[in-house]
Amino acid sequence: MDSDSSFSNDSGQASASHCFPAATFPIMVTYDKNAAKEIDRSYQTSEIINQRLRTLDAISLRRGESVLDVGCGTGLLLEMMAGMVGDSGRVTGLDFSADMLEFAQARCEGLAQTNLLQGSVENLDLDPNQFD
C-alpha cells in the first residue's frame, strides 16, 4: 500500500495502514449467508486444502488434546482437527459471524468433541489454560 492509499472504516474515518494505529481500522468484517457460502466454496480449492494440511502438520495435534480455533469460519479446519483429537479431545471453534458458524455447525454435526461459540477473541470468557 502506498502512502496515498486509504479506506474508510465503520466510522467513516479515512486511514492508511502505515500511518495510523490499528484502532482506526475496522475492527471486524462480518459475513452474511451468501458470503459464508462463497468462502466455504473457495476454501475447498486444492491450494487451500494443502494449506490446511500444512497447518495441521505444523500444530501436530494428538488424541485427547483441547484446541481453540479462532476465526473458525465454516469449520473446514475445525472438522479436521476434531478428527485428530478424537473423542477424548475437544475442539472449540470461535467466529464472530453467525452465518459462518451455521456452516461449521452443519459440517461438524455428529462430532461430539466440537463446541462452537459466537463472539470475538477480544471478549472471550474462557480459561486459556483449558487449551493445549
Tab-separated table of N, CA, C and O in Angstrom:
chain	number	residue	atom	x	y	z
A	1	MET	N	0.852	-1.170	0.000
A	1	MET	CA	0.000	0.000	0.000
A	1	MET	C	0.896	1.230	0.000
A	1	MET	O	1.809	1.345	0.798
A	2	ASP	N	0.671	2.165	-0.898
A	2	ASP	CA	1.484	3.372	-0.889
A	2	ASP	C	0.922	4.397	0.074
A	2	ASP	O	-0.126	4.206	0.662
A	3	SER	N	1.639	5.512	0.242
A	3	SER	CA	1.250	6.483	1.261
A	3	SER	C	-0.068	7.177	0.955
A	3	SER	O	-0.661	7.789	1.836
A	4	ASP	N	-0.540	7.095	-0.297
A	4	ASP	CA	-1.817	7.719	-0.631
A	4	ASP	C	-2.991	6.758	-0.514
A	4	ASP	O	-4.129	7.147	-0.678
A	5	SER	N	-2.715	5.493	-0.249
A	5	SER	CA	-3.784	4.504	-0.140
A	5	SER	C	-4.535	4.680	1.164
A	5	SER	O	-3.942	4.907	2.203
A	6	SER	N	-5.847	4.578	1.103
A	6	SER	CA	-6.649	4.681	2.315
A	6	SER	C	-7.975	3.993	2.105
A	6	SER	O	-8.309	3.588	1.005
A	7	PHE	N	-8.713	3.876	3.160
A	7	PHE	CA	-10.050	3.326	3.117
A	7	PHE	C	-10.835	3.961	4.233
A	7	PHE	O	-10.281	4.638	5.090
A	8	SER	N	-12.134	3.719	4.242
A	8	SER	CA	-12.962	4.239	5.322
A	8	SER	C	-13.349	3.105	6.234
A	8	SER	O	-13.754	2.044	5.786
A	9	ASN	N	-13.211	3.318	7.519
A	9	ASN	CA	-13.651	2.307	8.474
A	9	ASN	C	-15.104	2.550	8.816
A	9	ASN	O	-15.764	3.396	8.215
A	10	ASP	N	-15.631	1.811	9.783
A	10	ASP	CA	-17.049	1.905	10.119
A	10	ASP	C	-17.476	3.302	10.533
A	10	ASP	O	-18.628	3.677	10.393
A	11	SER	N	-16.556	4.089	11.050
A	11	SER	CA	-16.907	5.441	11.472
A	11	SER	C	-16.764	6.440	10.333
A	11	SER	O	-17.023	7.623	10.505
A	12	GLY	N	-16.321	5.961	9.152
A	12	GLY	CA	-16.141	6.838	8.005
A	12	GLY	C	-14.805	7.550	8.024
A	12	GLY	O	-14.507	8.347	7.149
A	13	GLN	N	-13.963	7.264	9.002
A	13	GLN	CA	-12.673	7.905	9.130
A	13	GLN	C	-11.691	7.270	8.158
A	13	GLN	O	-11.545	6.057	8.111
A	14	ALA	N	-11.016	8.072	7.344
A	14	ALA	CA	-10.028	7.545	6.414
A	14	ALA	C	-8.746	7.260	7.174
A	14	ALA	O	-8.371	7.974	8.090
A	15	SER	N	-8.074	6.186	6.784
A	15	SER	CA	-6.811	5.848	7.422
A	15	SER	C	-5.952	5.047	6.469
A	15	SER	O	-6.439	4.425	5.549
A	16	ALA	N	-4.661	5.072	6.676
A	16	ALA	CA	-3.714	4.273	5.902
A	16	ALA	C	-2.963	3.368	6.862
A	16	ALA	O	-2.621	3.778	7.961
A	17	SER	N	-2.710	2.144	6.443
A	17	SER	CA	-2.190	1.123	7.347
A	17	SER	C	-0.883	1.497	8.009
A	17	SER	O	-0.651	1.138	9.150
A	18	HIS	N	-0.011	2.203	7.349
A	18	HIS	CA	1.284	2.500	7.932
A	18	HIS	C	1.335	3.864	8.616
A	18	HIS	O	2.359	4.221	9.176
A	19	CYS	N	0.242	4.595	8.590
A	19	CYS	CA	0.244	5.936	9.174
A	19	CYS	C	-0.573	6.065	10.449
A	19	CYS	O	-0.390	7.008	11.193
A	20	PHE	N	-1.476	5.145	10.689
A	20	PHE	CA	-2.389	5.261	11.806
A	20	PHE	C	-2.346	4.001	12.664
A	20	PHE	O	-2.083	2.917	12.164
A	21	PRO	N	-2.640	4.125	13.936
A	21	PRO	CA	-2.691	2.931	14.791
A	21	PRO	C	-3.832	2.015	14.375
A	21	PRO	O	-4.801	2.438	13.752
A	22	ALA	N	-3.710	0.748	14.737
A	22	ALA	CA	-4.687	-0.267	14.346
A	22	ALA	C	-6.102	0.089	14.760
A	22	ALA	O	-7.059	-0.304	14.116
A	23	ALA	N	-6.277	0.840	15.837
A	23	ALA	CA	-7.613	1.165	16.334
A	23	ALA	C	-8.429	1.967	15.332
A	23	ALA	O	-9.641	2.027	15.432
A	24	THR	N	-7.793	2.579	14.330
A	24	THR	CA	-8.543	3.355	13.344
A	24	THR	C	-9.077	2.477	12.218
A	24	THR	O	-9.789	2.955	11.362
A	25	PHE	N	-8.722	1.205	12.213
A	25	PHE	CA	-9.189	0.293	11.185
A	25	PHE	C	-10.479	-0.377	11.618
A	25	PHE	O	-10.771	-0.464	12.802
A	26	PRO	N	-11.226	-0.921	10.654
A	26	PRO	CA	-12.427	-1.674	11.038
A	26	PRO	C	-12.026	-2.813	11.967
A	26	PRO	O	-11.045	-3.502	11.717
A	27	ILE	N	-12.768	-2.984	13.008
A	27	ILE	CA	-12.448	-3.993	13.997
A	27	ILE	C	-12.809	-5.390	13.495
A	27	ILE	O	-12.058	-6.323	13.670
A	28	MET	N	-13.943	-5.547	12.849
A	28	MET	CA	-14.406	-6.872	12.475
A	28	MET	C	-15.137	-6.809	11.136
A	28	MET	O	-16.006	-5.972	10.951
A	29	VAL	N	-14.785	-7.696	10.246
A	29	VAL	CA	-15.524	-7.855	8.996
A	29	VAL	C	-16.616	-8.871	9.277
A	29	VAL	O	-16.377	-9.893	9.910
A	30	THR	N	-17.818	-8.587	8.839
A	30	THR	CA	-18.913	-9.530	9.060
A	30	THR	C	-19.294	-10.184	7.734
A	30	THR	O	-19.130	-9.605	6.669
A	31	TYR	N	-19.790	-11.406	7.831
A	31	TYR	CA	-20.157	-12.183	6.661
A	31	TYR	C	-21.603	-12.626	6.768
A	31	TYR	O	-22.009	-13.148	7.796
A	32	ASP	N	-22.361	-12.431	5.685
A	32	ASP	CA	-23.738	-12.915	5.650
A	32	ASP	C	-23.751	-14.315	5.034
A	32	ASP	O	-22.703	-14.889	4.730
A	33	LYS	N	-24.933	-14.885	4.870
A	33	LYS	CA	-25.048	-16.251	4.348
A	33	LYS	C	-24.412	-16.401	2.967
A	33	LYS	O	-23.743	-17.400	2.699
A	34	ASN	N	-24.611	-15.431	2.092
A	34	ASN	CA	-24.038	-15.520	0.750
A	34	ASN	C	-22.519	-15.487	0.795
A	34	ASN	O	-21.857	-16.249	0.090
A	35	ALA	N	-21.964	-14.612	1.611
A	35	ALA	CA	-20.509	-14.540	1.745
A	35	ALA	C	-19.964	-15.824	2.356
A	35	ALA	O	-18.939	-16.350	1.920
A	36	ALA	N	-20.650	-16.349	3.364
A	36	ALA	CA	-20.219	-17.598	4.006
A	36	ALA	C	-20.219	-18.743	2.984
A	36	ALA	O	-19.288	-19.552	2.943
A	37	LYS	N	-21.240	-18.788	2.150
A	37	LYS	CA	-21.334	-19.840	1.120
A	37	LYS	C	-20.185	-19.713	0.129
A	37	LYS	O	-19.558	-20.717	-0.231
A	38	GLU	N	-19.890	-18.511	-0.300
A	38	GLU	CA	-18.806	-18.291	-1.257
A	38	GLU	C	-17.445	-18.604	-0.634
A	38	GLU	O	-16.588	-19.214	-1.273
A	39	ILE	N	-17.248	-18.211	0.601
A	39	ILE	CA	-15.988	-18.518	1.284
A	39	ILE	C	-15.840	-20.020	1.442
A	39	ILE	O	-14.765	-20.581	1.201
A	40	ASP	N	-16.899	-20.692	1.848
A	40	ASP	CA	-16.835	-22.138	2.003
A	40	ASP	C	-16.448	-22.799	0.686
A	40	ASP	O	-15.599	-23.693	0.656
A	41	ARG	N	-17.031	-22.358	-0.393
A	41	ARG	CA	-16.720	-22.911	-1.715
A	41	ARG	C	-15.265	-22.629	-2.079
A	41	ARG	O	-14.524	-23.523	-2.492
A	42	SER	N	-14.824	-21.404	-1.894
A	42	SER	CA	-13.464	-21.040	-2.296
A	42	SER	C	-12.398	-21.698	-1.426
A	42	SER	O	-11.281	-21.915	-1.876
A	43	TYR	N	-12.727	-22.036	-0.197
A	43	TYR	CA	-11.765	-22.678	0.698
A	43	TYR	C	-11.633	-24.174	0.445
A	43	TYR	O	-10.919	-24.859	1.155
A	44	GLN	N	-12.303	-24.680	-0.591
A	44	GLN	CA	-12.200	-26.094	-0.909
A	44	GLN	C	-11.372	-26.340	-2.167
A	44	GLN	O	-11.393	-27.427	-2.737
A	45	THR	N	-10.604	-25.315	-2.557
A	45	THR	CA	-9.683	-25.485	-3.675
A	45	THR	C	-8.462	-26.270	-3.197
A	45	THR	O	-8.162	-26.299	-1.995
A	46	SER	N	-7.746	-26.883	-4.120
A	46	SER	CA	-6.586	-27.694	-3.741
A	46	SER	C	-5.524	-26.868	-3.014
A	46	SER	O	-4.897	-27.364	-2.073
A	47	GLU	N	-5.345	-25.637	-3.397
A	47	GLU	CA	-4.350	-24.779	-2.739
A	47	GLU	C	-4.694	-24.554	-1.262
A	47	GLU	O	-3.832	-24.661	-0.389
A	48	ILE	N	-5.950	-24.269	-0.981
A	48	ILE	CA	-6.367	-24.019	0.405
A	48	ILE	C	-6.410	-25.324	1.197
A	48	ILE	O	-6.060	-25.349	2.381
A	49	ILE	N	-6.793	-26.401	0.572
A	49	ILE	CA	-6.764	-27.706	1.249
A	49	ILE	C	-5.327	-28.030	1.669
A	49	ILE	O	-5.081	-28.450	2.797
A	50	ASN	N	-4.371	-27.810	0.768
A	50	ASN	CA	-2.966	-28.055	1.102
A	50	ASN	C	-2.496	-27.151	2.235
A	50	ASN	O	-1.716	-27.573	3.083
A	51	GLN	N	-2.983	-25.923	2.254
A	51	GLN	CA	-2.640	-25.005	3.342
A	51	GLN	C	-3.165	-25.547	4.677
A	51	GLN	O	-2.467	-25.517	5.690
A	52	ARG	N	-4.397	-26.065	4.684
A	52	ARG	CA	-4.948	-26.655	5.909
A	52	ARG	C	-4.121	-27.851	6.356
A	52	ARG	O	-3.838	-28.023	7.544
A	53	LEU	N	-3.724	-28.675	5.413
A	53	LEU	CA	-2.917	-29.850	5.745
A	53	LEU	C	-1.562	-29.447	6.328
A	53	LEU	O	-1.084	-30.066	7.286
A	54	ARG	N	-0.951	-28.413	5.774
A	54	ARG	CA	0.322	-27.912	6.322
A	54	ARG	C	0.118	-27.344	7.724
A	54	ARG	O	0.959	-27.531	8.607
A	55	THR	N	-0.998	-26.672	7.938
A	55	THR	CA	-1.306	-26.139	9.268
A	55	THR	C	-1.442	-27.267	10.270
A	55	THR	O	-0.862	-27.215	11.367
A	56	LEU	N	-2.181	-28.296	9.907
A	56	LEU	CA	-2.363	-29.444	10.803
A	56	LEU	C	-1.035	-30.127	11.096
A	56	LEU	O	-0.788	-30.542	12.232
A	57	ASP	N	-0.194	-30.243	10.092
A	57	ASP	CA	1.118	-30.849	10.291
A	57	ASP	C	1.945	-30.000	11.266
A	57	ASP	O	2.614	-30.539	12.146
A	58	ALA	N	1.862	-28.692	11.130
A	58	ALA	CA	2.653	-27.793	11.978
A	58	ALA	C	2.200	-27.812	13.437
A	58	ALA	O	3.030	-27.737	14.347
A	59	ILE	N	0.912	-27.924	13.670
A	59	ILE	CA	0.438	-27.887	15.063
A	59	ILE	C	0.455	-29.256	15.722
A	59	ILE	O	0.371	-29.348	16.946
A	60	SER	N	0.584	-30.312	14.948
A	60	SER	CA	0.778	-31.673	15.464
A	60	SER	C	-0.160	-32.043	16.610
A	60	SER	O	0.280	-32.440	17.686
A	61	LEU	N	-1.446	-31.903	16.385
A	61	LEU	CA	-2.415	-32.276	17.418
A	61	LEU	C	-2.364	-33.768	17.689
A	61	LEU	O	-2.104	-34.570	16.795
A	62	ARG	N	-2.637	-34.116	18.947
A	62	ARG	CA	-2.676	-35.525	19.353
A	62	ARG	C	-4.021	-35.836	19.984
A	62	ARG	O	-4.712	-34.946	20.482
A	63	ARG	N	-4.336	-37.098	20.010
A	63	ARG	CA	-5.586	-37.548	20.633
A	63	ARG	C	-5.663	-37.039	22.059
A	63	ARG	O	-4.687	-37.032	22.787
A	64	GLY	N	-6.854	-36.575	22.438
A	64	GLY	CA	-7.097	-36.124	23.802
A	64	GLY	C	-6.775	-34.656	24.054
A	64	GLY	O	-7.092	-34.137	25.121
A	65	GLU	N	-6.176	-33.970	23.098
A	65	GLU	CA	-5.837	-32.564	23.306
A	65	GLU	C	-7.065	-31.678	23.131
A	65	GLU	O	-8.058	-32.063	22.510
A	66	SER	N	-6.957	-30.478	23.683
A	66	SER	CA	-8.006	-29.458	23.551
A	66	SER	C	-7.417	-28.271	22.805
A	66	SER	O	-6.343	-27.791	23.149
A	67	VAL	N	-8.148	-27.804	21.799
A	67	VAL	CA	-7.631	-26.737	20.951
A	67	VAL	C	-8.729	-25.716	20.668
A	67	VAL	O	-9.912	-26.045	20.630
A	68	LEU	N	-8.318	-24.464	20.494
A	68	LEU	CA	-9.226	-23.364	20.162
A	68	LEU	C	-8.909	-22.896	18.751
A	68	LEU	O	-7.765	-22.555	18.445
A	69	ASP	N	-9.912	-22.872	17.893
A	69	ASP	CA	-9.781	-22.391	16.519
A	69	ASP	C	-10.456	-21.025	16.445
A	69	ASP	O	-11.680	-20.924	16.365
A	70	VAL	N	-9.651	-19.971	16.507
A	70	VAL	CA	-10.164	-18.597	16.465
A	70	VAL	C	-10.382	-18.208	15.010
A	70	VAL	O	-9.477	-18.316	14.190
A	71	GLY	N	-11.591	-17.755	14.705
A	71	GLY	CA	-11.941	-17.439	13.324
A	71	GLY	C	-12.175	-18.718	12.540
A	71	GLY	O	-11.710	-18.867	11.415
A	72	CYS	N	-12.923	-19.632	13.126
A	72	CYS	CA	-13.111	-20.966	12.538
A	72	CYS	C	-13.906	-20.942	11.246
A	72	CYS	O	-13.902	-21.929	10.505
A	73	GLY	N	-14.576	-19.846	10.956
A	73	GLY	CA	-15.307	-19.745	9.697
A	73	GLY	C	-16.317	-20.854	9.519
A	73	GLY	O	-17.110	-21.142	10.405
A	74	THR	N	-16.249	-21.509	8.379
A	74	THR	CA	-17.235	-22.537	8.037
A	74	THR	C	-16.860	-23.918	8.570
A	74	THR	O	-17.535	-24.893	8.278
A	75	GLY	N	-15.799	-23.998	9.348
A	75	GLY	CA	-15.463	-25.229	10.060
A	75	GLY	C	-14.630	-26.246	9.315
A	75	GLY	O	-14.493	-27.378	9.772
A	76	LEU	N	-14.044	-25.877	8.197
A	76	LEU	CA	-13.247	-26.840	7.439
A	76	LEU	C	-12.053	-27.345	8.245
A	76	LEU	O	-11.824	-28.551	8.329
A	77	LEU	N	-11.288	-26.456	8.844
A	77	LEU	CA	-10.151	-26.860	9.669
A	77	LEU	C	-10.631	-27.477	10.972
A	77	LEU	O	-10.057	-28.457	11.457
A	78	LEU	N	-11.683	-26.945	11.515
A	78	LEU	CA	-12.265	-27.443	12.765
A	78	LEU	C	-12.613	-28.931	12.654
A	78	LEU	O	-12.287	-29.730	13.541
A	79	GLU	N	-13.242	-29.307	11.565
A	79	GLU	CA	-13.619	-30.701	11.342
A	79	GLU	C	-12.395	-31.607	11.302
A	79	GLU	O	-12.385	-32.699	11.889
A	80	MET	N	-11.354	-31.151	10.636
A	80	MET	CA	-10.138	-31.950	10.538
A	80	MET	C	-9.446	-32.062	11.902
A	80	MET	O	-8.937	-33.131	12.261
A	81	MET	N	-9.435	-30.979	12.664
A	81	MET	CA	-8.834	-31.008	13.992
A	81	MET	C	-9.608	-31.949	14.909
A	81	MET	O	-9.008	-32.658	15.726
A	82	ALA	N	-10.925	-31.965	14.783
A	82	ALA	CA	-11.753	-32.853	15.599
A	82	ALA	C	-11.375	-34.309	15.349
A	82	ALA	O	-11.330	-35.116	16.285
A	83	GLY	N	-11.096	-34.635	14.113
A	83	GLY	CA	-10.663	-35.987	13.797
A	83	GLY	C	-9.319	-36.320	14.427
A	83	GLY	O	-9.089	-37.455	14.857
A	84	MET	N	-8.446	-35.345	14.509
A	84	MET	CA	-7.122	-35.587	15.079
A	84	MET	C	-7.162	-35.760	16.601
A	84	MET	O	-6.449	-36.585	17.145
A	85	VAL	N	-7.978	-34.964	17.296
A	85	VAL	CA	-8.022	-35.065	18.762
A	85	VAL	C	-8.917	-36.210	19.218
A	85	VAL	O	-8.833	-36.646	20.361
A	86	GLY	N	-9.768	-36.688	18.330
A	86	GLY	CA	-10.621	-37.828	18.638
A	86	GLY	C	-11.687	-37.526	19.679
A	86	GLY	O	-11.848	-36.392	20.133
A	87	ASP	N	-12.391	-38.577	20.061
A	87	ASP	CA	-13.494	-38.443	21.014
A	87	ASP	C	-13.030	-38.000	22.399
A	87	ASP	O	-13.809	-37.432	23.159
A	88	SER	N	-11.787	-38.271	22.743
A	88	SER	CA	-11.285	-37.887	24.066
A	88	SER	C	-10.765	-36.464	24.101
A	88	SER	O	-10.419	-35.946	25.164
A	89	GLY	N	-10.713	-35.791	22.956
A	89	GLY	CA	-10.242	-34.411	22.889
A	89	GLY	C	-11.386	-33.431	22.769
A	89	GLY	O	-12.564	-33.799	22.851
A	90	ARG	N	-11.035	-32.159	22.577
A	90	ARG	CA	-12.063	-31.130	22.418
A	90	ARG	C	-11.544	-30.058	21.475
A	90	ARG	O	-10.401	-29.624	21.581
A	91	VAL	N	-12.397	-29.651	20.549
A	91	VAL	CA	-12.090	-28.572	19.619
A	91	VAL	C	-13.178	-27.512	19.767
A	91	VAL	O	-14.356	-27.793	19.584
A	92	THR	N	-12.756	-26.314	20.134
A	92	THR	CA	-13.683	-25.199	20.263
A	92	THR	C	-13.447	-24.255	19.101
A	92	THR	O	-12.323	-23.808	18.866
A	93	GLY	N	-14.509	-23.966	18.366
A	93	GLY	CA	-14.443	-23.035	17.250
A	93	GLY	C	-15.105	-21.728	17.631
A	93	GLY	O	-16.197	-21.719	18.185
A	94	LEU	N	-14.424	-20.629	17.349
A	94	LEU	CA	-14.930	-19.293	17.647
A	94	LEU	C	-14.989	-18.484	16.369
A	94	LEU	O	-14.020	-18.449	15.606
A	95	ASP	N	-16.116	-17.864	16.121
A	95	ASP	CA	-16.234	-16.958	14.982
A	95	ASP	C	-17.237	-15.872	15.328
A	95	ASP	O	-18.179	-16.103	16.092
A	96	PHE	N	-17.036	-14.709	14.759
A	96	PHE	CA	-17.925	-13.583	15.003
A	96	PHE	C	-19.228	-13.711	14.215
A	96	PHE	O	-20.274	-13.237	14.629
A	97	SER	N	-19.158	-14.393	13.085
A	97	SER	CA	-20.298	-14.476	12.166
A	97	SER	C	-21.197	-15.678	12.459
A	97	SER	O	-20.774	-16.829	12.346
A	98	ALA	N	-22.437	-15.402	12.775
A	98	ALA	CA	-23.415	-16.471	12.987
A	98	ALA	C	-23.622	-17.274	11.706
A	98	ALA	O	-23.820	-18.495	11.759
A	99	ASP	N	-23.549	-16.622	10.563
A	99	ASP	CA	-23.738	-17.319	9.293
A	99	ASP	C	-22.583	-18.274	9.000
A	99	ASP	O	-22.798	-19.376	8.486
A	100	MET	N	-21.368	-17.887	9.340
A	100	MET	CA	-20.227	-18.796	9.183
A	100	MET	C	-20.379	-19.983	10.131
A	100	MET	O	-20.140	-21.130	9.759
A	101	LEU	N	-20.790	-19.695	11.361
A	101	LEU	CA	-20.965	-20.762	12.347
A	101	LEU	C	-22.063	-21.738	11.959
A	101	LEU	O	-22.001	-22.917	12.303
A	102	GLU	N	-23.056	-21.249	11.229
A	102	GLU	CA	-24.119	-22.144	10.754
A	102	GLU	C	-23.536	-23.216	9.830
A	102	GLU	O	-23.889	-24.391	9.931
A	103	PHE	N	-22.615	-22.809	8.953
A	103	PHE	CA	-21.932	-23.775	8.091
A	103	PHE	C	-21.088	-24.732	8.934
A	103	PHE	O	-21.076	-25.934	8.703
A	104	ALA	N	-20.355	-24.181	9.906
A	104	ALA	CA	-19.499	-25.005	10.763
A	104	ALA	C	-20.331	-26.013	11.550
A	104	ALA	O	-19.933	-27.174	11.697
A	105	GLN	N	-21.483	-25.590	12.040
A	105	GLN	CA	-22.359	-26.486	12.792
A	105	GLN	C	-22.806	-27.658	11.931
A	105	GLN	O	-22.775	-28.811	12.358
A	106	ALA	N	-23.213	-27.358	10.719
A	106	ALA	CA	-23.651	-28.421	9.813
A	106	ALA	C	-22.488	-29.361	9.479
A	106	ALA	O	-22.658	-30.577	9.436
A	107	ARG	N	-21.317	-28.793	9.255
A	107	ARG	CA	-20.148	-29.587	8.892
A	107	ARG	C	-19.717	-30.501	10.033
A	107	ARG	O	-19.273	-31.616	9.817
A	108	CYS	N	-19.822	-30.025	11.257
A	108	CYS	CA	-19.335	-30.775	12.423
A	108	CYS	C	-20.432	-31.522	13.164
A	108	CYS	O	-20.192	-32.051	14.259
A	109	GLU	N	-21.611	-31.576	12.560
A	109	GLU	CA	-22.709	-32.315	13.179
A	109	GLU	C	-22.287	-33.759	13.423
A	109	GLU	O	-21.686	-34.402	12.574
A	110	GLY	N	-22.549	-34.239	14.607
A	110	GLY	CA	-22.177	-35.598	14.961
A	110	GLY	C	-20.787	-35.722	15.563
A	110	GLY	O	-20.394	-36.804	15.989
A	111	LEU	N	-20.036	-34.641	15.600
A	111	LEU	CA	-18.706	-34.653	16.223
A	111	LEU	C	-18.850	-34.078	17.628
A	111	LEU	O	-18.784	-32.873	17.831
A	112	ALA	N	-19.053	-34.963	18.590
A	112	ALA	CA	-19.331	-34.537	19.971
A	112	ALA	C	-18.191	-33.743	20.583
A	112	ALA	O	-18.410	-32.973	21.523
A	113	GLN	N	-16.985	-33.885	20.058
A	113	GLN	CA	-15.839	-33.176	20.624
A	113	GLN	C	-15.739	-31.726	20.149
A	113	GLN	O	-14.828	-31.007	20.538
A	114	THR	N	-16.692	-31.279	19.332
A	114	THR	CA	-16.663	-29.892	18.869
A	114	THR	C	-17.654	-29.032	19.648
A	114	THR	O	-18.714	-29.478	20.052
A	115	ASN	N	-17.250	-27.792	19.850
A	115	ASN	CA	-18.071	-26.795	20.527
A	115	ASN	C	-17.899	-25.495	19.757
A	115	ASN	O	-16.767	-25.080	19.485
A	116	LEU	N	-18.990	-24.863	19.383
A	116	LEU	CA	-18.932	-23.621	18.615
A	116	LEU	C	-19.410	-22.455	19.453
A	116	LEU	O	-20.421	-22.562	20.150
A	117	LEU	N	-18.668	-21.343	19.355
A	117	LEU	CA	-19.022	-20.129	20.083
A	117	LEU	C	-19.040	-18.953	19.125
A	117	LEU	O	-18.175	-18.847	18.247
A	118	GLN	N	-20.007	-18.078	19.310
A	118	GLN	CA	-20.045	-16.857	18.520
A	118	GLN	C	-19.497	-15.725	19.369
A	118	GLN	O	-19.880	-15.551	20.527
A	119	GLY	N	-18.587	-14.960	18.798
A	119	GLY	CA	-18.036	-13.818	19.508
A	119	GLY	C	-16.665	-13.446	18.999
A	119	GLY	O	-16.212	-13.927	17.968
A	120	SER	N	-16.022	-12.604	19.762
A	120	SER	CA	-14.702	-12.097	19.421
A	120	SER	C	-13.677	-12.612	20.415
A	120	SER	O	-13.948	-12.684	21.613
A	121	VAL	N	-12.504	-12.923	19.932
A	121	VAL	CA	-11.440	-13.391	20.817
A	121	VAL	C	-11.083	-12.313	21.840
A	121	VAL	O	-10.627	-12.618	22.939
A	122	GLU	N	-11.325	-11.067	21.493
A	122	GLU	CA	-11.036	-9.966	22.411
A	122	GLU	C	-11.938	-9.981	23.633
A	122	GLU	O	-11.591	-9.438	24.670
A	123	ASN	N	-13.110	-10.600	23.515
A	123	ASN	CA	-14.062	-10.666	24.623
A	123	ASN	C	-14.304	-12.096	25.086
A	123	ASN	O	-15.319	-12.385	25.699
A	124	LEU	N	-13.374	-12.954	24.798
A	124	LEU	CA	-13.528	-14.365	25.109
A	124	LEU	C	-13.470	-14.603	26.614
A	124	LEU	O	-12.563	-14.158	27.294
A	125	ASP	N	-14.472	-15.292	27.113
A	125	ASP	CA	-14.548	-15.577	28.543
A	125	ASP	C	-14.254	-17.055	28.796
A	125	ASP	O	-15.084	-17.790	29.299
A	126	LEU	N	-13.060	-17.482	28.386
A	126	LEU	CA	-12.631	-18.859	28.571
A	126	LEU	C	-11.275	-18.858	29.264
A	126	LEU	O	-10.457	-17.967	29.048
A	127	ASP	N	-11.044	-19.858	30.067
A	127	ASP	CA	-9.746	-20.022	30.717
A	127	ASP	C	-8.742	-20.495	29.681
A	127	ASP	O	-8.904	-21.593	29.135
A	128	PRO	N	-7.716	-19.725	29.370
A	128	PRO	CA	-6.757	-20.144	28.349
A	128	PRO	C	-6.006	-21.431	28.713
A	128	PRO	O	-5.509	-22.122	27.839
A	129	ASN	N	-5.979	-21.758	29.992
A	129	ASN	CA	-5.284	-22.972	30.433
A	129	ASN	C	-6.056	-24.247	30.082
A	129	ASN	O	-5.529	-25.339	30.249
A	130	GLN	N	-7.285	-24.099	29.591
A	130	GLN	CA	-8.039	-25.293	29.221
A	130	GLN	C	-7.651	-25.808	27.836
A	130	GLN	O	-8.118	-26.855	27.416
A	131	PHE	N	-6.821	-25.058	27.134
A	131	PHE	CA	-6.390	-25.451	25.794
A	131	PHE	C	-4.913	-25.838	25.800
A	131	PHE	O	-4.117	-25.253	26.520
A	132	ASP	N	-4.572	-26.853	24.994
A	132	ASP	CA	-3.170	-27.311	24.917
A	132	ASP	C	-2.356	-26.419	23.986
A	132	ASP	O	-2.814	-25.690	23.201
